CSV table of C-alpha atoms in Angstrom, one decimal:
chain,number,residue,atom,x,y,z
A,1,UNK,CA,0.0,0.0,0.0
A,2,UNK,CA,1.4,3.3,-1.0
A,3,UNK,CA,0.2,6.4,0.8
A,4,UNK,CA,-1.3,8.7,-1.7
A,5,UNK,CA,-0.5,12.4,-1.9
A,6,UNK,CA,-3.6,13.8,-3.7
A,7,UNK,CA,-3.9,17.6,-3.3
A,8,UNK,CA,-6.1,18.3,-0.3
A,9,UNK,CA,-8.2,20.7,-2.4
A,10,UNK,CA,-9.6,17.7,-4.3
A,11,UNK,CA,-11.1,16.1,-1.1
A,12,UNK,CA,-13.8,17.7,1.0
A,13,UNK,CA,-12.7,18.8,4.4
A,14,UNK,CA,-15.4,16.7,6.0
A,15,UNK,CA,-13.9,13.5,4.6
A,16,UNK,CA,-10.4,14.5,5.8
A,17,UNK,CA,-11.8,15.3,9.2
A,18,UNK,CA,-13.6,12.0,9.5
A,19,UNK,CA,-10.4,10.1,8.4
A,20,UNK,CA,-8.4,12.0,11.1
A,21,UNK,CA,-11.1,11.2,13.7
A,22,UNK,CA,-10.6,7.4,13.0
A,23,UNK,CA,-7.2,7.8,14.5
A,24,UNK,CA,-8.8,8.4,17.9
A,25,UNK,CA,-10.1,4.8,18.2
A,26,UNK,CA,-8.6,2.9,21.1
A,27,UNK,CA,-5.9,0.3,20.4
A,28,UNK,CA,-6.4,-2.5,23.0
A,29,UNK,CA,-4.0,-5.0,21.4
A,30,UNK,CA,-0.4,-5.2,22.6
A,31,UNK,CA,1.6,-6.7,19.7
A,32,UNK,CA,5.2,-7.5,18.8
A,33,UNK,CA,6.4,-8.6,15.4
A,34,UNK,CA,8.9,-8.1,12.6
A,35,UNK,CA,7.8,-5.6,9.9
A,36,UNK,CA,7.3,-7.6,6.7
A,37,UNK,CA,5.7,-5.0,4.5
A,38,UNK,CA,8.2,-2.3,3.5
A,39,UNK,CA,8.0,0.0,0.6
A,40,UNK,CA,11.4,1.2,-0.4
A,41,UNK,CA,14.6,0.3,1.6
A,42,UNK,CA,15.4,0.7,5.2
A,43,UNK,CA,18.8,2.5,5.3
A,44,UNK,CA,21.3,-0.3,6.3
A,45,UNK,CA,23.2,2.2,8.6
A,46,UNK,CA,20.0,3.1,10.5
A,47,UNK,CA,20.7,1.4,13.8
A,48,UNK,CA,18.8,1.9,17.1
A,49,UNK,CA,15.4,2.2,18.6
A,50,UNK,CA,12.6,4.7,17.9
A,51,UNK,CA,10.3,5.1,21.0
A,52,UNK,CA,7.1,7.1,21.1
A,53,UNK,CA,4.4,7.8,23.7
A,54,UNK,CA,0.7,8.7,23.4
A,55,UNK,CA,-2.8,7.7,24.5
A,56,UNK,CA,-3.7,4.1,23.7
A,57,UNK,CA,-7.2,4.1,25.2
A,58,UNK,CA,-9.7,6.8,24.2
A,59,UNK,CA,-12.5,5.1,26.2
A,60,UNK,CA,-12.8,2.9,29.3
A,61,UNK,CA,-15.1,-0.1,28.6
A,62,UNK,CA,-17.1,2.0,26.2
A,63,UNK,CA,-17.2,5.2,28.3
A,64,UNK,CA,-15.5,7.7,26.0
A,65,UNK,CA,-13.0,10.2,27.2
A,66,UNK,CA,-13.8,13.8,26.7
A,67,UNK,CA,-10.3,14.8,25.5
A,68,UNK,CA,-7.7,12.6,23.8
A,69,UNK,CA,-4.9,14.0,26.0
A,70,UNK,CA,-6.7,12.2,28.9
A,71,UNK,CA,-5.9,8.8,27.4
A,72,UNK,CA,-3.8,6.1,29.2
A,73,UNK,CA,-0.3,6.0,27.8
A,74,UNK,CA,0.9,3.4,25.3
A,75,UNK,CA,4.6,3.1,24.4
A,76,UNK,CA,5.5,2.2,20.9
A,77,UNK,CA,9.0,1.0,19.9
A,78,UNK,CA,10.6,0.2,16.5
A,79,UNK,CA,14.0,-1.3,16.7
A,80,UNK,CA,16.3,-1.1,13.6
A,81,UNK,CA,19.2,-3.3,12.8
A,82,UNK,CA,20.7,-4.8,9.6
A,83,UNK,CA,18.0,-3.3,7.4
A,84,UNK,CA,15.2,-4.9,9.4
A,85,UNK,CA,12.7,-3.5,11.9
A,86,UNK,CA,10.9,-5.0,14.9
A,87,UNK,CA,7.8,-3.2,16.3
A,88,UNK,CA,6.1,-3.5,19.7
A,89,UNK,CA,3.4,-1.6,21.6
A,90,UNK,CA,2.4,-1.9,25.2
A,91,UNK,CA,0.4,0.1,27.8
A,92,UNK,CA,2.1,1.7,30.7
A,93,UNK,CA,0.5,-0.1,33.6
A,94,UNK,CA,0.0,2.8,36.0
A,95,UNK,CA,-2.0,2.4,39.2
A,96,UNK,CA,-4.9,4.3,37.7
A,97,UNK,CA,-4.9,2.3,34.5
A,98,UNK,CA,-5.0,-1.0,36.4
A,99,UNK,CA,-7.8,0.2,38.7
A,100,UNK,CA,-10.0,1.3,35.9
A,101,UNK,CA,-9.4,-1.8,33.8
A,102,UNK,CA,-10.4,-3.9,36.8
A,103,UNK,CA,-13.5,-1.8,37.6
A,104,UNK,CA,-14.5,-1.5,33.9
A,105,UNK,CA,-15.3,2.2,34.3
A,106,UNK,CA,-13.8,5.7,34.7
A,107,UNK,CA,-12.7,6.2,38.3
A,108,UNK,CA,-10.6,9.4,37.9
A,109,UNK,CA,-11.2,12.9,36.6
A,110,UNK,CA,-8.6,13.9,34.1
A,111,UNK,CA,-7.0,17.3,33.5
A,112,UNK,CA,-8.3,18.2,30.0
A,113,UNK,CA,-12.0,17.3,30.3
A,114,UNK,CA,-12.9,13.8,31.3
A,115,UNK,CA,-15.2,13.5,34.3
A,116,UNK,CA,-16.4,10.5,36.2
A,117,UNK,CA,-19.9,9.3,35.1
A,118,UNK,CA,-22.6,10.6,37.4
A,119,UNK,CA,-22.4,14.4,36.9
A,120,UNK,CA,-21.5,17.0,39.5
A,121,UNK,CA,-22.4,14.8,42.5
A,122,UNK,CA,-19.9,12.1,41.4
A,123,UNK,CA,-17.1,14.6,40.8
A,124,UNK,CA,-17.6,17.3,43.5
A,125,UNK,CA,-14.5,17.7,45.7
A,126,UNK,CA,-12.7,14.8,44.0
A,127,UNK,CA,-9.4,16.4,43.1
A,128,UNK,CA,-7.4,13.2,42.5
A,129,UNK,CA,-5.7,12.8,39.2
A,130,UNK,CA,-4.2,9.6,37.8
A,131,UNK,CA,-0.7,9.6,36.4
A,132,UNK,CA,-1.4,9.1,32.7
A,133,UNK,CA,2.2,8.4,31.7
A,134,UNK,CA,1.2,9.3,28.1
A,135,UNK,CA,3.2,12.4,27.0
A,136,UNK,CA,6.8,11.5,26.2
A,137,UNK,CA,9.6,8.9,26.7
A,138,UNK,CA,13.3,9.0,27.2
A,139,UNK,CA,16.1,6.5,27.5
A,140,UNK,CA,18.7,8.0,29.8
A,141,UNK,CA,21.2,6.6,32.3
A,142,UNK,CA,20.3,3.1,31.4
A,143,UNK,CA,16.6,3.7,32.1
A,144,UNK,CA,13.6,3.8,29.8
A,145,UNK,CA,11.1,6.3,31.3
A,146,UNK,CA,7.5,7.1,30.3
A,147,UNK,CA,6.9,10.8,31.2
A,148,UNK,CA,3.9,12.8,32.2
A,149,UNK,CA,4.4,16.3,33.7
A,150,UNK,CA,1.9,15.9,36.5
A,151,UNK,CA,3.9,13.2,38.4
A,152,UNK,CA,6.8,10.9,38.5
A,153,UNK,CA,8.0,8.9,35.5
A,154,UNK,CA,7.3,5.2,35.1
A,155,UNK,CA,10.3,3.0,34.4
A,156,UNK,CA,9.9,0.4,31.6
A,157,UNK,CA,11.9,-2.5,30.3
A,158,UNK,CA,13.4,-1.2,27.0
A,159,UNK,CA,13.2,-4.7,25.3
A,160,UNK,CA,9.7,-5.8,26.4
A,161,UNK,CA,8.1,-2.4,27.4
A,162,UNK,CA,7.0,-4.1,30.6
A,163,UNK,CA,6.2,-1.5,33.3
A,164,UNK,CA,8.6,-1.8,36.2
A,165,UNK,CA,7.0,0.8,38.4
A,166,UNK,CA,7.4,4.5,39.4
A,167,UNK,CA,10.9,5.8,39.4
A,168,UNK,CA,12.1,8.5,41.8
A,169,UNK,CA,15.3,9.1,39.9
A,170,UNK,CA,17.6,8.0,42.7
A,171,UNK,CA,15.5,9.5,45.5
A,172,UNK,CA,15.3,13.1,44.1
A,173,UNK,CA,11.5,12.9,43.5
A,174,UNK,CA,9.1,12.6,46.4
A,175,UNK,CA,5.8,10.8,45.8
A,176,UNK,CA,3.6,12.7,43.3
A,177,UNK,CA,6.4,15.2,42.5
A,178,UNK,CA,6.2,16.7,39.0
A,179,UNK,CA,8.8,15.8,36.4
A,180,UNK,CA,8.1,17.3,33.0
A,181,UNK,CA,7.7,15.5,29.7
A,182,UNK,CA,9.7,18.0,27.7
A,183,UNK,CA,13.3,17.4,28.7
A,184,UNK,CA,16.1,18.8,26.6
A,185,UNK,CA,19.5,17.2,25.9
A,186,UNK,CA,22.4,19.6,25.8
A,187,UNK,CA,24.8,17.9,23.4
A,188,UNK,CA,28.0,19.2,24.9
A,189,UNK,CA,28.7,20.1,28.5
A,190,UNK,CA,32.4,19.8,29.1
A,191,UNK,CA,32.6,17.1,26.3
A,192,UNK,CA,29.5,15.0,27.2
A,193,UNK,CA,25.7,15.3,26.9
A,194,UNK,CA,23.5,16.3,29.8
A,195,UNK,CA,19.8,15.9,30.2
A,196,UNK,CA,18.0,19.0,31.5
A,197,UNK,CA,14.4,18.8,32.7
A,198,UNK,CA,12.1,20.6,35.1
A,199,UNK,CA,9.1,20.2,37.3
A,200,UNK,CA,6.5,22.9,37.9
A,201,UNK,CA,4.0,23.3,40.7
A,202,UNK,CA,1.2,25.8,40.9
A,203,UNK,CA,0.7,27.7,44.2
A,204,UNK,CA,-2.7,29.4,44.2
A,205,UNK,CA,-2.9,32.6,46.2
A,206,UNK,CA,-5.2,32.7,49.2
A,207,UNK,CA,-6.5,36.0,50.5
A,208,UNK,CA,-3.9,38.7,49.7
A,209,UNK,CA,-1.3,36.2,48.6
A,210,UNK,CA,-0.2,36.2,45.0
A,211,UNK,CA,-0.4,33.2,42.8
A,212,UNK,CA,3.0,31.6,42.2
A,213,UNK,CA,4.7,28.8,40.3
A,214,UNK,CA,7.6,26.8,41.7
A,215,UNK,CA,9.9,25.7,38.9
A,216,UNK,CA,12.6,23.1,39.8
A,217,UNK,CA,15.4,22.6,37.3
A,218,UNK,CA,17.2,19.2,37.1
A,219,UNK,CA,20.4,18.4,35.2
A,220,UNK,CA,21.7,14.8,34.8
A,221,UNK,CA,25.0,13.4,33.5
A,222,UNK,CA,25.1,10.4,31.0
A,223,UNK,CA,24.9,7.9,33.9
A,224,UNK,CA,21.7,9.4,35.2
A,225,UNK,CA,23.3,11.1,38.2
A,226,UNK,CA,21.7,14.4,39.1
A,227,UNK,CA,24.3,17.2,39.0
A,228,UNK,CA,22.1,20.2,39.6
A,229,UNK,CA,18.8,20.8,41.2
A,230,UNK,CA,17.5,24.3,41.8
A,231,UNK,CA,14.0,25.6,42.7
A,232,UNK,CA,12.7,29.1,41.7
A,233,UNK,CA,9.5,30.8,42.8
A,234,UNK,CA,8.0,32.8,39.9
A,235,UNK,CA,5.1,35.2,40.4
A,236,UNK,CA,1.8,34.4,38.8
A,237,UNK,CA,-0.1,31.3,37.7
A,238,UNK,CA,1.6,29.2,35.1
A,239,UNK,CA,0.9,26.1,32.9
A,240,UNK,CA,4.3,24.9,31.7
A,241,UNK,CA,4.6,22.1,29.2
A,242,UNK,CA,7.9,22.9,27.5
A,243,UNK,CA,11.1,24.8,27.9
A,244,UNK,CA,14.1,25.7,25.8
A,245,UNK,CA,17.8,25.7,26.9
A,246,UNK,CA,21.0,27.4,26.0
A,247,UNK,CA,24.4,26.7,27.6
A,248,UNK,CA,23.6,29.1,30.4
A,249,UNK,CA,19.8,29.4,30.6
A,250,UNK,CA,16.4,27.6,30.8
A,251,UNK,CA,13.7,29.5,29.1
A,252,UNK,CA,9.9,29.3,29.7
A,253,UNK,CA,6.8,31.0,28.4
A,254,UNK,CA,4.3,32.0,31.0
A,255,UNK,CA,1.0,32.3,29.2
A,256,UNK,CA,-1.5,34.9,30.6
A,257,UNK,CA,-4.2,32.4,31.7
A,258,UNK,CA,-6.9,33.2,34.2
A,259,UNK,CA,-7.9,30.2,36.4
A,260,UNK,CA,-11.2,30.0,38.2
A,261,UNK,CA,-10.9,26.9,40.5
A,262,UNK,CA,-14.5,26.9,41.7
A,263,UNK,CA,-16.0,25.0,38.7
A,264,UNK,CA,-13.3,22.4,39.0
A,265,UNK,CA,-13.6,21.9,42.8
A,266,UNK,CA,-17.4,21.7,42.4
A,267,UNK,CA,-17.1,18.9,39.8
A,268,UNK,CA,-18.5,21.0,37.0
A,269,UNK,CA,-15.5,21.3,34.8
A,270,UNK,CA,-12.0,19.9,34.5
A,271,UNK,CA,-8.9,21.9,35.4
A,272,UNK,CA,-8.1,22.9,31.9
A,273,UNK,CA,-11.7,23.8,31.1
A,274,UNK,CA,-11.4,26.4,33.9
A,275,UNK,CA,-8.6,28.2,32.0
A,276,UNK,CA,-9.1,31.3,29.9
A,277,UNK,CA,-6.5,33.3,28.0
A,278,UNK,CA,-6.5,36.9,29.1
A,279,UNK,CA,-5.3,38.9,26.0
A,280,UNK,CA,-5.0,42.1,28.1
A,281,UNK,CA,-2.0,40.7,29.8
A,282,UNK,CA,1.4,40.0,28.2
A,283,UNK,CA,3.0,36.6,27.8
A,284,UNK,CA,6.0,36.5,30.1
A,285,UNK,CA,9.3,35.0,29.1
A,286,UNK,CA,11.0,33.5,32.2
A,287,UNK,CA,14.8,33.1,31.9
A,288,UNK,CA,16.3,31.0,34.6
A,289,UNK,CA,20.0,30.2,35.1
A,290,UNK,CA,21.2,26.7,34.8
A,291,UNK,CA,23.6,27.5,37.6
A,292,UNK,CA,21.9,28.5,40.9
A,293,UNK,CA,23.9,31.6,41.5
A,294,UNK,CA,22.7,33.3,38.3
A,295,UNK,CA,20.0,35.9,38.1
A,296,UNK,CA,16.3,35.3,37.3
A,297,UNK,CA,14.9,37.6,34.5
A,298,UNK,CA,11.4,38.0,33.3
A,299,UNK,CA,10.4,39.8,30.1
A,300,UNK,CA,7.1,40.9,28.6
A,301,UNK,CA,6.1,39.8,25.1
A,302,UNK,CA,2.9,39.9,23.0
A,303,UNK,CA,0.0,37.9,24.5
A,304,UNK,CA,-0.5,34.4,23.2
A,305,UNK,CA,-0.7,30.8,24.2
A,306,UNK,CA,2.6,28.9,23.8
A,307,UNK,CA,2.8,25.1,24.3
A,308,UNK,CA,5.9,24.0,22.3
A,309,UNK,CA,9.3,25.6,21.8
A,310,UNK,CA,11.6,24.7,18.9
A,311,UNK,CA,15.0,25.9,20.1
A,312,UNK,CA,16.9,28.8,21.7
A,313,UNK,CA,20.4,30.2,21.4
A,314,UNK,CA,22.6,33.0,22.7
A,315,UNK,CA,23.7,35.8,20.4
A,316,UNK,CA,25.9,38.2,22.4
A,317,UNK,CA,23.6,40.3,24.6
A,318,UNK,CA,20.5,38.7,22.9
A,319,UNK,CA,18.6,35.5,23.5
A,320,UNK,CA,16.7,34.1,20.6
A,321,UNK,CA,13.8,31.7,21.2
A,322,UNK,CA,11.7,30.0,18.5
A,323,UNK,CA,8.2,29.0,19.7
A,324,UNK,CA,4.8,28.0,18.3
A,325,UNK,CA,2.2,30.6,19.4
A,326,UNK,CA,-1.6,30.5,19.3
A,327,UNK,CA,-3.7,33.7,19.4
A,328,UNK,CA,-6.0,32.0,21.9
A,329,UNK,CA,-6.1,28.9,24.1
A,330,UNK,CA,-7.4,26.0,22.1
A,331,UNK,CA,-9.7,23.7,24.2
A,332,UNK,CA,-12.7,21.4,24.0
A,333,UNK,CA,-15.7,22.7,25.9
A,334,UNK,CA,-17.7,20.5,28.2
A,335,UNK,CA,-20.5,19.8,25.7
A,336,UNK,CA,-18.3,19.1,22.7
A,337,UNK,CA,-17.2,15.7,21.2
A,338,UNK,CA,-13.7,15.8,20.0
A,339,UNK,CA,-14.5,13.3,17.3
A,340,UNK,CA,-16.8,15.9,15.7
A,341,UNK,CA,-14.6,19.0,15.9
A,342,UNK,CA,-14.1,21.3,13.0
A,343,UNK,CA,-10.4,22.0,13.4
A,344,UNK,CA,-10.8,25.0,11.1
A,345,UNK,CA,-12.3,27.0,14.0
A,346,UNK,CA,-9.2,26.6,16.2
A,347,UNK,CA,-6.5,29.3,16.2
A,348,UNK,CA,-3.5,28.5,14.0
A,349,UNK,CA,-0.2,27.5,15.6
A,350,UNK,CA,2.4,29.9,14.1
A,351,UNK,CA,6.2,29.7,14.5
A,352,UNK,CA,7.7,33.0,15.8
A,353,UNK,CA,11.2,34.0,16.9
A,354,UNK,CA,11.3,36.0,20.1
A,355,UNK,CA,14.5,38.0,20.4
A,356,UNK,CA,15.3,39.3,23.9
A,357,UNK,CA,17.7,42.2,24.3
A,358,UNK,CA,19.1,41.5,27.8
A,359,UNK,CA,20.5,45.0,28.0
A,360,UNK,CA,17.3,46.9,27.4
A,361,UNK,CA,14.8,44.2,28.5
A,362,UNK,CA,12.8,44.5,25.2
A,363,UNK,CA,11.4,41.6,23.2
A,364,UNK,CA,11.0,41.7,19.4
A,365,UNK,CA,8.9,39.1,17.6
A,366,UNK,CA,9.6,37.9,14.0
A,367,UNK,CA,7.1,35.7,12.0
A,368,UNK,CA,8.9,32.6,10.7
A,369,UNK,CA,6.4,30.3,9.2
A,370,UNK,CA,3.1,31.3,7.5
A,371,UNK,CA,0.9,28.3,8.3
A,372,UNK,CA,-0.6,26.0,10.9
A,373,UNK,CA,2.2,24.0,12.5
A,374,UNK,CA,3.4,22.4,15.7
A,375,UNK,CA,5.8,19.7,17.1
A,376,UNK,CA,9.0,21.4,16.0
A,377,UNK,CA,12.2,19.4,16.0
A,378,UNK,CA,15.8,19.8,14.9
A,379,UNK,CA,19.2,18.2,14.7
A,380,UNK,CA,20.1,17.1,18.2
A,381,UNK,CA,23.6,18.6,18.0
A,382,UNK,CA,22.1,22.1,17.6
A,383,UNK,CA,20.0,22.0,20.7
A,384,UNK,CA,20.6,25.3,22.5
A,385,UNK,CA,22.9,26.6,19.7
A,386,UNK,CA,22.3,28.6,16.5
A,387,UNK,CA,20.7,26.5,13.9
A,388,UNK,CA,19.4,26.7,10.3
A,389,UNK,CA,16.8,24.0,9.9
A,390,UNK,CA,13.6,23.2,11.9
A,391,UNK,CA,11.2,20.4,11.1
A,392,UNK,CA,7.5,20.9,11.6
A,393,UNK,CA,4.3,18.9,11.5
A,394,UNK,CA,2.1,21.3,9.5
A,395,UNK,CA,-1.0,21.8,7.5
A,396,UNK,CA,-0.8,21.4,3.7
A,397,UNK,CA,0.6,24.4,1.8
A,398,UNK,CA,-2.0,27.2,1.5
A,399,UNK,CA,-4.0,26.0,4.5
A,400,UNK,CA,-3.9,28.2,7.6
A,401,UNK,CA,-6.4,26.3,9.7
A,402,UNK,CA,-6.4,22.6,9.0
A,403,UNK,CA,-5.4,19.2,10.5
A,404,UNK,CA,-1.7,18.6,10.1
A,405,UNK,CA,-0.8,16.4,7.1
A,406,UNK,CA,2.7,17.4,6.1
A,407,UNK,CA,6.2,17.2,7.4
A,408,UNK,CA,7.8,20.5,6.5
A,409,UNK,CA,11.5,21.6,6.6
A,410,UNK,CA,11.9,25.3,7.1
A,411,UNK,CA,15.2,27.0,6.2
A,412,UNK,CA,15.5,29.7,8.8
A,413,UNK,CA,18.3,31.4,6.8
A,414,UNK,CA,16.3,31.8,3.6
A,415,UNK,CA,12.7,31.1,4.5
A,416,UNK,CA,12.5,28.3,1.9
A,417,UNK,CA,10.4,25.2,2.7
A,418,UNK,CA,10.7,21.6,1.7
A,419,UNK,CA,7.5,19.6,2.1
A,420,UNK,CA,6.4,15.9,2.2
A,421,UNK,CA,2.6,15.9,2.0
A,422,UNK,CA,0.7,12.8,3.3
A,423,UNK,CA,-2.7,14.1,2.2
A,424,UNK,CA,-5.5,13.3,1.7
A,425,UNK,CA,-5.7,10.6,4.4
A,426,UNK,CA,-2.2,10.5,6.0
A,427,UNK,CA,-1.5,12.3,9.3
A,428,UNK,CA,2.1,12.4,10.5
A,429,UNK,CA,3.2,12.8,14.1
A,430,UNK,CA,6.3,14.5,15.4
A,431,UNK,CA,9.3,14.0,13.1
A,432,UNK,CA,12.4,13.0,14.9
A,433,UNK,CA,15.8,13.8,13.4
A,434,UNK,CA,18.3,10.9,13.4
A,435,UNK,CA,21.8,12.0,12.2
A,436,UNK,CA,23.6,9.8,9.7
A,437,UNK,CA,26.6,8.1,11.4
A,438,UNK,CA,29.1,9.9,9.2
A,439,UNK,CA,27.0,13.0,8.5
A,440,UNK,CA,28.5,16.5,8.7
A,441,UNK,CA,25.9,18.9,7.4
A,442,UNK,CA,23.1,20.0,9.7
A,443,UNK,CA,20.4,18.3,7.5
A,444,UNK,CA,22.4,15.1,6.9
A,445,UNK,CA,20.2,12.5,8.5
A,446,UNK,CA,16.8,10.9,8.5
A,447,UNK,CA,13.4,12.0,9.8
A,448,UNK,CA,11.3,9.3,11.5
A,449,UNK,CA,7.5,9.8,11.9
A,450,UNK,CA,4.7,7.5,12.9
A,451,UNK,CA,2.0,8.2,10.4
A,452,UNK,CA,-1.7,7.3,10.7
A,453,UNK,CA,-3.5,6.3,7.5
A,454,UNK,CA,-7.2,7.2,7.9
A,455,UNK,CA,-8.2,5.3,4.8
A,456,UNK,CA,-6.5,2.0,5.6
A,457,UNK,CA,-6.9,2.5,9.4
A,458,UNK,CA,-3.4,1.5,10.2
A,459,UNK,CA,-0.1,3.2,11.1
A,460,UNK,CA,3.3,3.2,9.4
A,461,UNK,CA,6.7,4.5,10.2
A,462,UNK,CA,7.9,6.8,7.4
A,463,UNK,CA,11.7,7.4,6.9
A,464,UNK,CA,12.5,10.6,5.0
A,465,UNK,CA,15.8,12.0,3.8
A,466,UNK,CA,16.1,15.2,5.8
A,467,UNK,CA,18.0,16.8,3.0
A,468,UNK,CA,15.2,16.4,0.5
A,469,UNK,CA,11.7,15.8,1.8
A,470,UNK,CA,9.9,16.4,-1.5
A,471,UNK,CA,11.3,13.3,-3.0
A,472,UNK,CA,9.1,11.3,-0.7
A,473,UNK,CA,9.9,8.5,1.8
A,474,UNK,CA,13.0,6.4,1.5
A,475,UNK,CA,10.9,3.7,3.2
A,476,UNK,CA,7.4,3.2,4.5
A,477,UNK,CA,7.2,0.5,7.2
A,478,UNK,CA,3.6,-0.6,7.3
A,479,UNK,CA,2.2,-2.0,10.6
A,480,UNK,CA,-0.6,-4.5,10.9
A,481,UNK,CA,-2.6,-2.3,13.2
A,482,UNK,CA,-3.1,1.4,14.0
A,483,UNK,CA,-1.9,3.4,16.9
A,484,UNK,CA,-3.9,6.4,18.0
A,485,UNK,CA,-2.6,9.9,17.4
A,486,UNK,CA,0.2,10.5,19.9
A,487,UNK,CA,2.7,13.0,21.2
A,488,UNK,CA,6.5,12.8,21.7
A,489,UNK,CA,9.3,10.3,21.3
A,490,UNK,CA,13.0,9.8,21.1
A,491,UNK,CA,15.5,7.8,19.1
A,492,UNK,CA,18.5,6.1,20.7
A,493,UNK,CA,21.4,4.3,19.1
A,494,UNK,CA,20.9,1.2,21.2
A,495,UNK,CA,19.1,-1.7,19.6
A,496,UNK,CA,16.3,-3.1,21.8
A,497,UNK,CA,14.8,-5.8,19.7
A,498,UNK,CA,15.3,-9.6,19.2
A,499,UNK,CA,18.3,-10.9,17.3
A,500,UNK,CA,18.1,-9.5,13.8
C-alpha cells in the first residue's frame, strides 16, 4: 500500500476530518512482530530504537474520554538493525490504568476534560488525578522512562516495554512530584551530553497572597546522576509544558491564563476547562539560570498561548527563542465531542522568533512560518545553539487552519520550505531527526515519523531523507494495526529488539 499524496483541495474537508477522527479509536491489542511490509529500503546504517508515547485508550469499557490527552499512555517502539525493523506496543500499567481496567469504568477525573460518570455529584470535591504516563519517553542513564508532567516517571523494560513501576530518579523525587515530559538534551557540557528537565508546581494565592509557580530545574549526566537541582519561585499562575535551553539558561513562556478553580472543585469542569486566556496581559518569558547563582529575569512579550518551543540560542547580549504561538487557548468545551470537531475553527499555531535584548529588556517578535504548524524538532547537535533547519508537522501548503498532514522543513536562513505531504488521508506525528553516522551537514540525516493512514486505518513509520523531503519517503514500514494519534518520542542508538 502506497500512501497517496492527492492535493487536499480535491477532497472535501469533512472526509479528511472523518479520516483523522478514526485515528482516535482505542488500540487494545499489545503486539510485537517483525515488519514484513516495507515500501522502499530501510537504510542499512540506521541502527537503534525509535520510541514514542501517546494515548492508547480513548475510552474505558465504552465510556468515551472527553479529550484525547486524557488517554492512558501506550509506548511504541521500533528497533532497527541490519536493514530490518521490529515493532512493539504496550500500555504503561499505571496504578490508575489497572484500577480502571479492573473496575471496567472511569474512576478518575482527568486534566483536560474527562469526568467520572454521574455528573456533578460524582465529581464534586474529588481532586485526585491519575498519572497518565502518556506524553513522552526518554532513555537515559540506562533507564527507559515514560513521562507525564503531573507526576513521577514510570520505568519500563526497553526490550519488552513491561512496566517496572514508578521511578524517583535515585531519590530526588518525592511521591507525586512533578517531572516534566519536555526534557532537553544539551549535546556538549564539558565534552559530554547532559539531560536537562524541570518540574512545575502551581501555588494558588489565598486571600492577599499572589499566585506563584515553583519551577525546579534538574540536570543529569550520562549515567543518570543528578548534577544540579535548583528551585525558583516565579510570580503568577503558570501552565508549563515545554522549555528551551542554551548553555547558560532555561527559558519558559508563562501564558497569561486566568484560572477559576470553583467549577473544578465543584465537579462541573476539568482543570483545563477552567482556564481562559487573558489577552489584556502579556505573555512573560522567564529566563532561569542553569547555575543556581545566576539571576532570574522575566520579560514581557505579546500575549498568546505557547505550548511547544523549537530551540533557543545566545547571540551576544541577545537571547533568541523560537516557539509555536496561538492567538487563543485551544480547548474542547464540556458539551463538545472531540471526534466531531471542525479544526478550522481553532486558532492556528504559528512559528515565531522572540529576540530578547538582555540590556534593554525588550522583546522583538519575528514571524517565521506562514501556516498552521506544531511539534518542532531539529538536529540534536544544535540543541541550545544557533541552527538553520527546523522540522514541523504542518497543515498542507496554503491551509492556515487545518489538520496537520505534512512534514515541513523550514530553512531559517532563507525562509524556503521543503515539504512531504501525506494528504489526503495521511496524518504524520512529530518527526524525529536521526543523524547519519558519518554526517557532517546540519540536515544530513533521516526523519522518522509515525503516520496514521485514515483510509487503511493503520499506522506506518515513514523514513524521510532530511536533505530532500519532497522526493518522498526512503521507506514506509507498514504495521498490521493502528496506533492512536500520539505525542512525543526519542531515538536512541541502542538496539532493543530480538536478534536480527
